Amino acid sequence: MLVVGAGLSGAVVARENALQGKKVLVIDKRDHTAGNCYDFIHSSGFRVAEYGPHFFHTNSARVQEYVQRFSEWTPWEHRVTARIQDAAAGVDVHVPVPANITTVNRLFGLSITNEAEMDAWLAKEQIPCAAPKDSRDVALSRVGQRLYDLLFKGYTRKQWDKWPEELDASVLARIPVRNNFDDRYFTDTFQVRTSGGHDGGRGGRQAACRRPSCRAQ
């Protein structure tokens, strides 16, 4: 059996088929396993994520049980803080992302205290769009013009060198908007980082692909 791609999906497919007695060859155009999750130990001693950091999160007990066989895991609840320039005040404002009550209160000098108040604020700001054609439409329909300009517009330009209107609607649709004070990026019950990295080394997540009848090149 030939598996094209030595990332997480390829590793799982290869392992499960090898367990069924099949001889599996995994190929990848890159010179490493783990796909976009690949990381390595830099000469400085720090672990570097080649393509950006990755975190594992799921609500599935079945998936959680499966992955725990291949690595040691460190509990990790990811939190992101954005620095927004307040031109009028001449200062930087630090706010949680995804946007929540704290984000709105700090940016607009409000004192929202509960979900009902946050829902009401969002309803006033949102620009309805029945059929979003791009990420700009999605963001405006969820948070309105002001929050879009401060948080989303520059983010996609910096991240991918593209404006939101150049990106598919699904890109910004995956970023949640909170109506409470929860500042975690994900809310899944199981949130972790692999303790041994993703490079296939000792304890690495690519251990899922290690079988005598499975090889990668």
PDB file of C-alpha atoms in Angstrom, residues 134-137 139 148 152-157 162-169 172:
ATOM      1  CA  ASP A 134     -15.431  35.579   1.516  1.00  0.00           C
ATOM      2  CA  SER A 135     -13.889  35.998   4.977  1.00  0.00           C
ATOM      3  CA  ARG A 136     -14.690  39.706   5.088  1.00  0.00           C
ATOM      4  CA  ASP A 137     -18.388  38.982   4.765  1.00  0.00           C
ATOM      5  CA  ALA A 139     -16.349  38.648   9.947  1.00  0.00           C
ATOM      6  CA  TYR A 148     -13.471  43.744  12.107  1.00  0.00           C
ATOM      7  CA  PHE A 152      -9.526  40.758  11.665  1.00  0.00           C
ATOM      8  CA  LYS A 153      -8.568  42.985   8.756  1.00  0.00           C
ATOM      9  CA  GLY A 154      -4.888  43.296   9.617  1.00  0.00           C
ATOM     10  CA  TYR A 155      -4.606  39.754  10.966  1.00  0.00           C
ATOM     11  CA  THR A 156      -5.086  37.986   7.644  1.00  0.00           C
ATOM     12  CA  ARG A 157      -2.774  40.422   5.881  1.00  0.00           C
ATOM     13  CA  LYS A 162      -3.968  38.446   1.938  1.00  0.00           C
ATOM     14  CA  TRP A 163      -6.886  40.686   2.831  1.00  0.00           C
ATOM     15  CA  PRO A 164      -9.997  38.959   4.232  1.00  0.00           C
ATOM     16  CA  GLU A 165     -11.884  39.522   0.975  1.00  0.00           C
ATOM     17  CA  GLU A 166      -9.208  37.433  -0.772  1.00  0.00           C
ATOM     18  CA  LEU A 167      -9.809  34.444   1.510  1.00  0.00           C
ATOM     19  CA  ASP A 168     -12.535  31.835   1.430  1.00  0.00           C
ATOM     20  CA  ALA A 169     -15.356  32.371   3.898  1.00  0.00           C
ATOM     21  CA  LEU A 172     -12.401  33.419   9.405  1.00  0.00           C
TER      22      LEU A 172
END
